[in-house]
Short mmCIF file of C-alpha atoms in Angstrom, two decimals:
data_model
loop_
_atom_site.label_atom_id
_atom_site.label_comp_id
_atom_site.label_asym_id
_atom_site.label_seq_id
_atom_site.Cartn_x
_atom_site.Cartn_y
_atom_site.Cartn_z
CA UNK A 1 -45.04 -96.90 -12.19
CA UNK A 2 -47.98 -96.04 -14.01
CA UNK A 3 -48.51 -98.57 -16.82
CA UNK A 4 -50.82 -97.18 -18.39
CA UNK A 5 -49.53 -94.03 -19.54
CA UNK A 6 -46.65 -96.16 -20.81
CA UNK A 7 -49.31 -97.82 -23.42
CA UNK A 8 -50.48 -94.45 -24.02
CA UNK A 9 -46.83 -93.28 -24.79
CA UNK A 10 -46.33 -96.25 -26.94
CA UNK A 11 -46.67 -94.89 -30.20
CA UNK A 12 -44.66 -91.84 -29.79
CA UNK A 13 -41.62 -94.06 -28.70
CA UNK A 14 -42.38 -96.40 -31.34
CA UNK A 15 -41.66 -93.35 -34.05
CA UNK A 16 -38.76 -92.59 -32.36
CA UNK A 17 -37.51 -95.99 -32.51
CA UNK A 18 -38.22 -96.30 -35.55
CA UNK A 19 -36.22 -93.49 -36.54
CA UNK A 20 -33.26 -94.78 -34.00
CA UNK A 21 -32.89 -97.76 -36.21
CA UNK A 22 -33.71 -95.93 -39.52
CA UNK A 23 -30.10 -94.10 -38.61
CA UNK A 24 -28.44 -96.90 -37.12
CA UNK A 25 -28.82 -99.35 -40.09
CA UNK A 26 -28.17 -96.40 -42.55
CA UNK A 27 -24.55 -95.93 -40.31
CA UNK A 28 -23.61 -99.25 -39.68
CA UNK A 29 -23.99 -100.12 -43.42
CA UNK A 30 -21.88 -97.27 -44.90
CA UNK A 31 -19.39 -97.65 -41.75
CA UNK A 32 -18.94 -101.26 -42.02
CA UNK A 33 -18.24 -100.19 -45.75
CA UNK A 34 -15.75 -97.18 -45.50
CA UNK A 35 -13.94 -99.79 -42.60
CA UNK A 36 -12.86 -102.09 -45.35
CA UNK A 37 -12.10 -99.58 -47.63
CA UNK A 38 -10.44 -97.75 -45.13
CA UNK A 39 -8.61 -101.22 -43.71
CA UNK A 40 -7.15 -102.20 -47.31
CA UNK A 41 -6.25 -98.43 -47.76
CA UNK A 42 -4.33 -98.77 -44.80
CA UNK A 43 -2.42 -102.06 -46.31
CA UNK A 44 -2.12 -100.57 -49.53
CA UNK A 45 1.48 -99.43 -49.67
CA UNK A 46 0.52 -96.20 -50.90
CA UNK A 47 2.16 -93.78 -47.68
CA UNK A 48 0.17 -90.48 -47.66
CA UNK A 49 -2.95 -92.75 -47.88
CA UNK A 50 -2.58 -94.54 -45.00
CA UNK A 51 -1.37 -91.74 -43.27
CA UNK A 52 -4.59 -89.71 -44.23
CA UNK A 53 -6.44 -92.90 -42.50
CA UNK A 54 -3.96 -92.99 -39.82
CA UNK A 55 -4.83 -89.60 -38.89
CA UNK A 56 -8.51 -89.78 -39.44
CA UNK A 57 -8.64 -93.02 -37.29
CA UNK A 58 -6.64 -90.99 -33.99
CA UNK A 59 -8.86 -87.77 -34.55
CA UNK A 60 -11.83 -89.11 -34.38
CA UNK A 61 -11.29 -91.61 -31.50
CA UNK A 62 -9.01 -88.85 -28.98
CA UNK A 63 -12.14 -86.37 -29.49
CA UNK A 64 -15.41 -86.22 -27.81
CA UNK A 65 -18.57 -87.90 -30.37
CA UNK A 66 -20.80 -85.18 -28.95
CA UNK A 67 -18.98 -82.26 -29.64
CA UNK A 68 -18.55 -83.85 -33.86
CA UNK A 69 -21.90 -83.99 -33.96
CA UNK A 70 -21.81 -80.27 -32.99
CA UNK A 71 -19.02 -79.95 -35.79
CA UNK A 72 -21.16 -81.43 -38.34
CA UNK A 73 -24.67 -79.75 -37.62
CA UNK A 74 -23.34 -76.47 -36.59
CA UNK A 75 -20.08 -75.97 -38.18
CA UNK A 76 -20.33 -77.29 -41.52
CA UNK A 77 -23.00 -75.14 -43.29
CA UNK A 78 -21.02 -72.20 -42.58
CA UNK A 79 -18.52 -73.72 -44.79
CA UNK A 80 -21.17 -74.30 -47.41
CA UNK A 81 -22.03 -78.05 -46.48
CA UNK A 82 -25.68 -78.13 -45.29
CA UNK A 83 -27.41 -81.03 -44.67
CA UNK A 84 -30.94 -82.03 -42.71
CA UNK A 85 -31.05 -83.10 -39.13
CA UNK A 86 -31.24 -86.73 -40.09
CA UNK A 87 -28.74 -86.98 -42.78
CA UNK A 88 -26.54 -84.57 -40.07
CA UNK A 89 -27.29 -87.53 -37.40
CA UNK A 90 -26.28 -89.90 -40.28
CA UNK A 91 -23.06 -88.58 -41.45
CA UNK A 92 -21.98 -87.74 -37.86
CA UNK A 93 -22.82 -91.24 -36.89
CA UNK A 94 -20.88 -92.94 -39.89
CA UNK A 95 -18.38 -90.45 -39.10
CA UNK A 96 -17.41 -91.78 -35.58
CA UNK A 97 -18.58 -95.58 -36.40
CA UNK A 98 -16.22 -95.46 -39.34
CA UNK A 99 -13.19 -95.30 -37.32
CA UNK A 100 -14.11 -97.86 -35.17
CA UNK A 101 -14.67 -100.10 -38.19
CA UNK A 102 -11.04 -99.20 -39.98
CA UNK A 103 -9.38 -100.51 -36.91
CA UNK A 104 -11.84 -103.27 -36.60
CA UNK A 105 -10.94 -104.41 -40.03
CA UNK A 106 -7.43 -104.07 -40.40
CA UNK A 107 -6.65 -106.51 -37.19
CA UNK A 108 -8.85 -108.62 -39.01
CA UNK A 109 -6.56 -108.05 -42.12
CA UNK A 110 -3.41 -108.48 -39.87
CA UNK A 111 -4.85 -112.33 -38.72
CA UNK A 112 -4.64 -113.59 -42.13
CA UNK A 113 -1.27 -115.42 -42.07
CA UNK A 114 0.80 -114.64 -45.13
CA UNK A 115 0.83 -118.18 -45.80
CA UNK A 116 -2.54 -117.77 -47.39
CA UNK A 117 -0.60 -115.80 -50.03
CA UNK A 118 1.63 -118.52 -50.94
CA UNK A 119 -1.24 -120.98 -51.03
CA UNK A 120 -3.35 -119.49 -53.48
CA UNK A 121 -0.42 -118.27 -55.60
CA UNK A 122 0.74 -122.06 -55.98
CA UNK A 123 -3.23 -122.79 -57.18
CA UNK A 124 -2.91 -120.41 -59.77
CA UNK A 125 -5.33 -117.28 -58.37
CA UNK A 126 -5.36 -114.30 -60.06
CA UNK A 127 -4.82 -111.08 -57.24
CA UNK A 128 -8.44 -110.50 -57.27
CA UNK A 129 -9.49 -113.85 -56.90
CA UNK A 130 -7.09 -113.94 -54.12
CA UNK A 131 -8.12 -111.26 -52.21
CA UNK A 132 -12.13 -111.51 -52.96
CA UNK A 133 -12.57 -115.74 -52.26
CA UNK A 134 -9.78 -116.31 -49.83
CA UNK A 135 -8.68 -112.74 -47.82
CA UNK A 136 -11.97 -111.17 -47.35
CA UNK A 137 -13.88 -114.30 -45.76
CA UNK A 138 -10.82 -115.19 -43.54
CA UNK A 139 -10.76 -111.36 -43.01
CA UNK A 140 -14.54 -110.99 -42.00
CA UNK A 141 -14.37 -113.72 -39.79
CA UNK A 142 -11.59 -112.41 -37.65
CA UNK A 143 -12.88 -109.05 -37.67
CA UNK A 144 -16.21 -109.94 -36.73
CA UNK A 145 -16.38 -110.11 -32.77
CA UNK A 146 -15.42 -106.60 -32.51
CA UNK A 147 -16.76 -105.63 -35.77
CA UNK A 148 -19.68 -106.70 -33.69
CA UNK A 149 -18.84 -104.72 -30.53
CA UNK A 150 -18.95 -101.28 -32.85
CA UNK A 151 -22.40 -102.43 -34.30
CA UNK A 152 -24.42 -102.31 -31.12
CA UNK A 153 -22.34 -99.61 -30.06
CA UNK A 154 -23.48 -97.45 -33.39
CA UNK A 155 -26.93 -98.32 -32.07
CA UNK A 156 -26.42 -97.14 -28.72
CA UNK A 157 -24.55 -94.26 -29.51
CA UNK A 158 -27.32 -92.74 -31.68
CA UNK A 159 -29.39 -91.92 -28.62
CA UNK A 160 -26.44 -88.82 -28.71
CA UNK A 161 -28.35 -87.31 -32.08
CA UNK A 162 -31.17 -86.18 -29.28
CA UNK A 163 -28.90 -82.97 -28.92
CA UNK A 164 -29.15 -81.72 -32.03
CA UNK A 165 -32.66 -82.11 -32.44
CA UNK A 166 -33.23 -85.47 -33.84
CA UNK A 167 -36.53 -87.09 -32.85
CA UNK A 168 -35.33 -90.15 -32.26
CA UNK A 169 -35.78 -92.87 -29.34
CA UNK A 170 -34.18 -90.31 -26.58
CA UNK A 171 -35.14 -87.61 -27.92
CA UNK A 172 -38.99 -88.59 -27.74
CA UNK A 173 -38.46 -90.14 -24.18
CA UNK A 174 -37.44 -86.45 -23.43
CA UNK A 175 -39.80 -84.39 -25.01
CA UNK A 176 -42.78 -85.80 -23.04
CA UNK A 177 -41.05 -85.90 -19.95
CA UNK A 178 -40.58 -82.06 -20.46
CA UNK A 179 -44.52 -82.24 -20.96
CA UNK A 180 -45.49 -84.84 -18.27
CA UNK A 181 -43.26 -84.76 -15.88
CA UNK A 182 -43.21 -88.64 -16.19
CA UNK A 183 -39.84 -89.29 -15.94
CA UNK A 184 -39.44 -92.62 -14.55
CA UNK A 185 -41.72 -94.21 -16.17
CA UNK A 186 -39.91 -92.62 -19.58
CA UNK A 187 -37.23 -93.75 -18.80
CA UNK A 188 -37.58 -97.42 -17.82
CA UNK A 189 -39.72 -98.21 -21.23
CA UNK A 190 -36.66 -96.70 -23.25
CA UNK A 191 -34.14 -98.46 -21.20
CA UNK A 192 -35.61 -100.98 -21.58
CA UNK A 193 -35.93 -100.97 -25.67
CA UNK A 194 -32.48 -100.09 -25.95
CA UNK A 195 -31.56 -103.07 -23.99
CA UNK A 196 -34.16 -105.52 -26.30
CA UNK A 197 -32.27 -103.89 -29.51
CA UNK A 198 -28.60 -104.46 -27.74
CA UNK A 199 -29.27 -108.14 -26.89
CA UNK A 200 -30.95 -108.56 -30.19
CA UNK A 201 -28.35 -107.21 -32.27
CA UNK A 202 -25.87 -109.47 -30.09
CA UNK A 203 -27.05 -112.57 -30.34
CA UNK A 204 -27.93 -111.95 -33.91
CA UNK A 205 -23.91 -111.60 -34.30
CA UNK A 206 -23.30 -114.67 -32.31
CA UNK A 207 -25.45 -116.35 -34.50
CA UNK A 208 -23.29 -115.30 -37.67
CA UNK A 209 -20.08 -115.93 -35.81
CA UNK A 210 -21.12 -119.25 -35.17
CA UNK A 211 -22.18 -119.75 -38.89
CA UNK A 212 -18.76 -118.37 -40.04
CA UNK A 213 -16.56 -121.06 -37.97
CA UNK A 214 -18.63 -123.74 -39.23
CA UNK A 215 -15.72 -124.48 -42.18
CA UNK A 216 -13.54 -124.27 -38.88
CA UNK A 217 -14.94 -127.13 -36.81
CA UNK A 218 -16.54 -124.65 -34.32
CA UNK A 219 -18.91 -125.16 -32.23
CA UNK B 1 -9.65 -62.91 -33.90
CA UNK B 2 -12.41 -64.12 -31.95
CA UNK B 3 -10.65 -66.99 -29.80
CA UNK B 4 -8.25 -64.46 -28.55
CA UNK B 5 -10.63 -62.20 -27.92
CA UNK B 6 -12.45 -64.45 -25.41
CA UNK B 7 -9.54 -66.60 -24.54
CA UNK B 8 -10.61 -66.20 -20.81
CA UNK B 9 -14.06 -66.77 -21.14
CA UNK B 10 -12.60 -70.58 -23.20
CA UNK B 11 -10.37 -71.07 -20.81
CA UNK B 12 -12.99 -71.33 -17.65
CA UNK B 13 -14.60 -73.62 -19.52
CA UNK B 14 -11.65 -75.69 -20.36
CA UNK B 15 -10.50 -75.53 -16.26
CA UNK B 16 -14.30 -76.85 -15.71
CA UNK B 17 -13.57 -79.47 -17.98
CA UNK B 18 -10.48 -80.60 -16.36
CA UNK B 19 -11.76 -80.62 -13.23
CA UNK B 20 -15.49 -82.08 -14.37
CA UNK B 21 -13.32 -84.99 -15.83
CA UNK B 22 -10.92 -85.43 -12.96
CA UNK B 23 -13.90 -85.87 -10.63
CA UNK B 24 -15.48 -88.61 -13.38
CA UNK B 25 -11.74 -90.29 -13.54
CA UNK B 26 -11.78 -90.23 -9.55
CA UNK B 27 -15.59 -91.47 -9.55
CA UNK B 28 -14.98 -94.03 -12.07
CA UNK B 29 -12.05 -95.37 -10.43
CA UNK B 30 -13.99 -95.74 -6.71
CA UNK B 31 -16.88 -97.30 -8.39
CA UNK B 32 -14.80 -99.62 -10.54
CA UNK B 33 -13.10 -100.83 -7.36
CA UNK B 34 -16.64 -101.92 -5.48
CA UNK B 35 -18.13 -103.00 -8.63
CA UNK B 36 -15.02 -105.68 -9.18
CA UNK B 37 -14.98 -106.68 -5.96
CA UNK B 38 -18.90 -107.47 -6.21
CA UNK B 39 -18.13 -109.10 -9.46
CA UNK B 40 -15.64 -111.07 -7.74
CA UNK B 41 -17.55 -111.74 -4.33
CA UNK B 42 -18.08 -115.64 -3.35
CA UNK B 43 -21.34 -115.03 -2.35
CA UNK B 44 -23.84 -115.22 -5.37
CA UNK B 45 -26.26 -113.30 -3.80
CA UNK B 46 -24.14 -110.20 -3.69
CA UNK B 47 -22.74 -111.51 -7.15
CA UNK B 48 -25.72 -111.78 -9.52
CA UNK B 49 -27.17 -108.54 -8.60
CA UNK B 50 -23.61 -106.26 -9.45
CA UNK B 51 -23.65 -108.18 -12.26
CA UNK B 52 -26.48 -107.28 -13.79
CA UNK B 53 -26.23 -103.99 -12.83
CA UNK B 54 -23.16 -103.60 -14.70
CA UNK B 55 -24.48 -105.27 -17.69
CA UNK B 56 -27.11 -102.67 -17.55
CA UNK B 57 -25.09 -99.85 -17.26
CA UNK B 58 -22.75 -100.74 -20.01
CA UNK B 59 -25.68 -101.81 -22.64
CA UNK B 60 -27.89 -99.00 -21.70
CA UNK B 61 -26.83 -95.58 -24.22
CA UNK B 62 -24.72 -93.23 -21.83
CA UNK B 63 -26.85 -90.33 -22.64
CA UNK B 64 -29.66 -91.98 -21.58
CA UNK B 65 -27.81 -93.03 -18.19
CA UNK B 66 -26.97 -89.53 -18.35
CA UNK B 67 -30.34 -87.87 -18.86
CA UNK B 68 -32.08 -90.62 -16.61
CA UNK B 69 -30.14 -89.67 -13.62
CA UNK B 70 -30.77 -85.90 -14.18
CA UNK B 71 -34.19 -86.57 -14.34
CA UNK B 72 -35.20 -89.74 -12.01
CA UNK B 73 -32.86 -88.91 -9.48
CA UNK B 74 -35.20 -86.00 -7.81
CA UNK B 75 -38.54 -88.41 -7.66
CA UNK B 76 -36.25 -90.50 -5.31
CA UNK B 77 -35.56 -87.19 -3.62
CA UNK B 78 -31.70 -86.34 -4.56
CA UNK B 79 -31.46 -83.74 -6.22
CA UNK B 80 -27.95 -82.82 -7.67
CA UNK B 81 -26.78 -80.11 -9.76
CA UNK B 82 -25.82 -80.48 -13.07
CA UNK B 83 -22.23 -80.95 -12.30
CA UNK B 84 -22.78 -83.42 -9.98
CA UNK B 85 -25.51 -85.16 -11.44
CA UNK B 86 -23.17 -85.88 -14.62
CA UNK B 87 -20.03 -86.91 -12.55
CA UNK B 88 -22.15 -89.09 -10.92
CA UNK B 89 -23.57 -91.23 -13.93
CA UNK B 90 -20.42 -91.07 -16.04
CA UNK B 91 -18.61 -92.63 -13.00
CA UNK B 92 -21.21 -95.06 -12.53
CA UNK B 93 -20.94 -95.87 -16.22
CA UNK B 94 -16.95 -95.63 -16.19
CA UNK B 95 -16.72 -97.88 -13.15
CA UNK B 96 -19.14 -100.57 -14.94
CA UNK B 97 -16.31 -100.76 -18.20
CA UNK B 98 -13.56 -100.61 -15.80
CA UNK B 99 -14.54 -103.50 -13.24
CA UNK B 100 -14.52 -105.70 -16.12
CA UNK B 101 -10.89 -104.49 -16.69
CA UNK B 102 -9.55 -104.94 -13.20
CA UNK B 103 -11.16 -108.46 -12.51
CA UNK B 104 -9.82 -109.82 -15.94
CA UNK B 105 -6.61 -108.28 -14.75
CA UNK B 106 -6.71 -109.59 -11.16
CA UNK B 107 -7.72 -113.17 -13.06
CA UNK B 108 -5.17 -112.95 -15.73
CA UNK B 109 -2.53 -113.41 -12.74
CA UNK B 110 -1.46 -117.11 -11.92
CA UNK B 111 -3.18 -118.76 -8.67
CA UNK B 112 0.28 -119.97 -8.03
CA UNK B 113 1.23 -116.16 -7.15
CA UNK B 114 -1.35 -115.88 -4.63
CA UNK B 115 -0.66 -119.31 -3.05
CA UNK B 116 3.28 -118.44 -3.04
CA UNK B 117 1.86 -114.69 -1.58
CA UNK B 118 0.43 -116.74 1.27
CA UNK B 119 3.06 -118.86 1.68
CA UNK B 120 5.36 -115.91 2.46
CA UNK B 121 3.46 -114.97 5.36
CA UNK B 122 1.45 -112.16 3.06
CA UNK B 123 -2.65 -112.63 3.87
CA UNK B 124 -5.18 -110.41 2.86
CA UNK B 125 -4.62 -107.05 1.69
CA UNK B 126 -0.65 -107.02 2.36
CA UNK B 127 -0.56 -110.22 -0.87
CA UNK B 128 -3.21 -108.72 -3.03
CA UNK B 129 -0.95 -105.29 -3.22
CA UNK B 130 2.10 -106.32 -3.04
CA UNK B 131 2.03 -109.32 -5.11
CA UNK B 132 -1.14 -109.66 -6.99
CA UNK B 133 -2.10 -106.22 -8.10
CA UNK B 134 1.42 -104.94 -9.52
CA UNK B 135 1.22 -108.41 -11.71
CA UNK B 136 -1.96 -107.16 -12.80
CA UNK B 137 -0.65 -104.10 -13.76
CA UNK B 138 0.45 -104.81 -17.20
CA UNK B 139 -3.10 -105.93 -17.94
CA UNK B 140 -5.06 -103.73 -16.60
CA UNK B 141 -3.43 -100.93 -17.71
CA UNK B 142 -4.03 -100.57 -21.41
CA UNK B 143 -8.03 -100.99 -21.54
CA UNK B 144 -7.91 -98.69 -18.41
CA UNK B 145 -5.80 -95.78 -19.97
CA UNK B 146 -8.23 -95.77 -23.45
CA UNK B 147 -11.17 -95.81 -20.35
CA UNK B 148 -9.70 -92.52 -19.01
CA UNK B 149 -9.87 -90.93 -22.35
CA UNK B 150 -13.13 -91.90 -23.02
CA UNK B 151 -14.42 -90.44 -19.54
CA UNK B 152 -12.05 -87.24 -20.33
CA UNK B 153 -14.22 -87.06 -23.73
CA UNK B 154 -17.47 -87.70 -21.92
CA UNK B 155 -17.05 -84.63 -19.11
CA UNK B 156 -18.56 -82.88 -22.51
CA UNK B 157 -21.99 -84.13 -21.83
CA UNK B 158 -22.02 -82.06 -19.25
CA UNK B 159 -22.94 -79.55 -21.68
CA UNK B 160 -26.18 -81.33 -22.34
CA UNK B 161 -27.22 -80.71 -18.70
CA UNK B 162 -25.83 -77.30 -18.63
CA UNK B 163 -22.64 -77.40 -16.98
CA UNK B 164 -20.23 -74.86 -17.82
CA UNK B 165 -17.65 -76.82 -19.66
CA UNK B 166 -15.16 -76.61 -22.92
CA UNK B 167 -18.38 -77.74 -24.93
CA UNK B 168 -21.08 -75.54 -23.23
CA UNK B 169 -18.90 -72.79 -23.54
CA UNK B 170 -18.17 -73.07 -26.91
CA UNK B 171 -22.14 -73.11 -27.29
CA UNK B 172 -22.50 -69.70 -25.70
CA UNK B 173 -19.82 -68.05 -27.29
CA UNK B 174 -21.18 -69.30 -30.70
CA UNK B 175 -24.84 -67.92 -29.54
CA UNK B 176 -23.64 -65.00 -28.69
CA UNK B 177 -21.52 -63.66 -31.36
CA UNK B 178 -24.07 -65.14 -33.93
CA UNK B 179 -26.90 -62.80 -32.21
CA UNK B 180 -24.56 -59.73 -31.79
CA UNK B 181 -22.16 -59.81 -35.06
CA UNK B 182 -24.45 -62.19 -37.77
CA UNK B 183 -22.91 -65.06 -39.40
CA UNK B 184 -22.01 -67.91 -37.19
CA UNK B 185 -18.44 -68.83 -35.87
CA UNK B 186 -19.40 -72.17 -35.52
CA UNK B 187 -17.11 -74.52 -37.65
CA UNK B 188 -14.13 -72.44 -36.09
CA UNK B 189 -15.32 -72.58 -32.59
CA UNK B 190 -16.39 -76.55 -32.74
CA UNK B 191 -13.22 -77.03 -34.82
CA UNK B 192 -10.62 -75.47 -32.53
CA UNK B 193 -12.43 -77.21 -29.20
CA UNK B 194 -12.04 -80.32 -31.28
CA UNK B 195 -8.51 -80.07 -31.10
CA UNK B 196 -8.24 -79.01 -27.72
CA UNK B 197 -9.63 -82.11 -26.83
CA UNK B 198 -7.55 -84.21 -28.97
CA UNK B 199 -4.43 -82.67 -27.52
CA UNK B 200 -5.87 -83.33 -23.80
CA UNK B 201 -6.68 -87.01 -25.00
CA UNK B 202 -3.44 -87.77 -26.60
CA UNK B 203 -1.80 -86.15 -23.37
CA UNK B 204 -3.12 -88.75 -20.94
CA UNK B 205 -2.73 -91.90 -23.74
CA UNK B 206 1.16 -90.36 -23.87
CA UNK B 207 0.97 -90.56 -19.91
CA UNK B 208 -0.58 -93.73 -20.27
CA UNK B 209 1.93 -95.41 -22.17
CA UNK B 210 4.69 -93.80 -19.60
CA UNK B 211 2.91 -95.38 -16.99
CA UNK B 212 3.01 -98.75 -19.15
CA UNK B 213 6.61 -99.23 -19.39
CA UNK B 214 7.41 -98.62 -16.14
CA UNK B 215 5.03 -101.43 -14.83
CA UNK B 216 6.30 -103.69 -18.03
CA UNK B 217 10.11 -103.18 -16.66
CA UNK B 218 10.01 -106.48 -14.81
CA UNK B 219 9.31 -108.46 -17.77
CA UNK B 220 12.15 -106.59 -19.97
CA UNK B 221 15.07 -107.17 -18.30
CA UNK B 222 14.66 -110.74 -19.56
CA UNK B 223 17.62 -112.41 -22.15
CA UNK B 224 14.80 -115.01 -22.57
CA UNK B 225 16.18 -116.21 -19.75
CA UNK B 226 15.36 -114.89 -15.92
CA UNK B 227 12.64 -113.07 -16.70
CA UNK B 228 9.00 -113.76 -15.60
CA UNK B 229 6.32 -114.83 -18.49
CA UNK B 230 3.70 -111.68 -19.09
CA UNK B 231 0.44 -112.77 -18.66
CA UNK B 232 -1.13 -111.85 -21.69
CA UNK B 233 -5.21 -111.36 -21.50
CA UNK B 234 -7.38 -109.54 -24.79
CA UNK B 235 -9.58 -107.32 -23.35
CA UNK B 236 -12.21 -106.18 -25.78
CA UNK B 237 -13.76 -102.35 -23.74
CA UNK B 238 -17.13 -101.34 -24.83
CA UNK B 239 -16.58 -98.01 -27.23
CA UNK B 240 -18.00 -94.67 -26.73
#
């Protein structure tokens, strides 16, 4: 193990991981986003909607992420949709995370007794108020074990954009190895990162869980 | 149409893609066995070590797992081919997410079983398959079937090492007629593959769920009555 050329390597990798969690945020954000949307869609009564979700939900998780990733870089702007290598990485990303996040949400839905209902009806809550102050904390609190599971999964997953070019994390790791011939030492500092931004991101959400289950007498 | 017209050449890669993923399931499987049994092993010195090995393996990005033992593999002097060096790391990485499976399965069954199991004259081995493990079924099955998919849809990163699967082929074929005819085939290409993989993955869940019913019989015949309580255990599988 030759430490020093891992100090030389350093800022490369940084870049990369920089970009990694440029991508990751972006996806997590507008994934945790579409999942509620897509969750209450799913609740919403209205049958060809949820059935749209339904569908979108299974497709995404019986196929293979890599070969979407092809479908959206490749396949795409020969229907007229082009988009950059990172906003590619983004979509494709957001694409996969989303589903995740729909199902993630809508258990999370599905924990909130109907009680609840009931209970702000006989306080005199409009709908809105009902769903915004009482569903959608109770909601986000269920949800948010697995919720977190998908999160550092997003992040790990994104080491997958390397195959279409983006120079992420991975992709940089790669690239010098194919210059170097260094690959162990490659390959232990960017295991190693990943596994700093995994346990970060974890005990970040363990941190919010436990905040969240405060009103609940948790620990 | 240009599917049919090199239906054969698809259909290798498909066949390599069955059997790439059948080798992974197999691998997976094997490794998933010793890894749960380390997990499970009195002895912490054995313990601590498979543990954090599998905590490694199912943190650390797959790619990377699968890149890494492409590449760091030959400095230790094994050198696989591309085939074999991605069966190798997705089973590694299948058989960390599926020890976790079995031993919550194997623990979600009652110590009472096992003491009645030795009670009956059934030691070793003879109790853990005959009474323990069918008990476990019911558990373990679920979170293992949705692992089988996911190993099924991860024989595609193959084609990142150059293996001749559904994926890779699809790559070549789109390379090819985009040099020889102009204009690329790609969204039809990608898009059909797509759904050959969704019908192979909603094939094995449909198998899956076959295979669930039979092991839930036991605990269906019940009026609320005879029938023995099903252990119920959430198992939460890491997603890729």
């Amino acid at each position: 193990m030759d430490f020093a050329y891992i100090l030389e390597a350093l800022p490369d990798l940084m870049t990369g991981l920089k970009t990694t969690l440029i991508v990751s945020f972006l996806a997590i954000f507008l994934s945790c986003l579409i999942g509620l949307v897509g969750a209450v869609l799913r609740k919403s009564g209205i049958k060809p909607l949820q059935y749209a979700v339904t569908a979108y939900v299974e497709f995404i998780r019986g196929t293979p992420y890599l070969v979407q990733i092809f479908f959206i870089f490749y396949g795409l702007p020969s229907l007229g949709l082009r988009f950059s290598i990172f906003w590619s990485g983004v979509i494709a990303l957001t694409a996969w995370a989303s589903a995740f996040q729909i199902e993630n949400f809508r258990a999370g839905l599905a924990a909130v007794g109907s009680g609840m209902h009931d209970a702000s009806a006989s306080l005199g809550l409009k709908r809105w108020q009902h769903s915004i102050f009482i569903i959608l904390p109770l909601a986000t609190r269920a949800a948010l074990p697995s919720a977190m599971n998908t999160i550092v999964a997003t992040v790990k997953n994104s080491a997958y954009l390397q195959a279409i070019g983006l120079v992420e994390l991975t992709f940089v790791a790669v690239d010098r190895i194919a210059y170097d011939f260094r690959a162990i030492e490659m390959f232990a500092s960017i295991c190693v990162i990943y596994l700093i931004c995994v346990f970060t991101i974890s005990g970040l959400g363990y941190m919010v869980e436990r905040r969240l289950s405060r009103p609940f007498g948790g620990r | 149409m240009l599917l049919l017209e090199f239906q054969s050449f698809l259909l290798d890669g498909l066949l390599n893609t069955l059997f790439l993923s059948s080798v992974m399931i197999a691998g997976g499987t094997f490794f998933a066995v010793i890894f749960a049994a380390g997990l499970s092993a009195q002895s912490g010195w054995l313990r601590r070590p498979v543990y954090a090995l599998v905590e490694c393996l199912r943190d650390i990005p797959l790619m990377v797992t699968v890149l890494m033992v492409y590449f760091v593999l030959p400095h230790a002097g094994l050198s696989f081919n591309p085939f074999w060096s991605s069966a190798l790391s997705v089973s590694v990485w299948g058989g960390a997410n599926g020890a976790h499976i079995i031993r919550a399965g194997l623990l979600s069954v009652p110590s009472g079983q096992r003491e009645a199991a030795l009670s009956s004259g059934l030691r070793g081995w003879k109790g853990l398959f005959l009474v323990i493990v069918p008990q476990a079924m019911p558990v373990i099955l679920p979170p293992y079937v949705s692992l089988v998919t996911s190993l099924t849809q991860a024989s595609s990163l193959g084609a990142v090492l150059g293996v001749n699967e559904l994926l890779r082929s699809a790559q070549i074929l789109i390379e090819q007629t985009t040099i020889a005819r102009g204009g690329s085939p790609a969204y039809l290409v990608y898009g059909s593959i797509l759904v050959v993989y969704f019908a192979l993955c909603w094939s094995i869940s449909a198998l899956g769920a076959k295979l669930e019913r039979h092991f839930a019989k036991p605990y269906q015949r019940t009026n609320g009555k005879t029938g023995l309580a099903r252990p119920t255990v959430v198992l939460q599988i890491s997603t890729t």
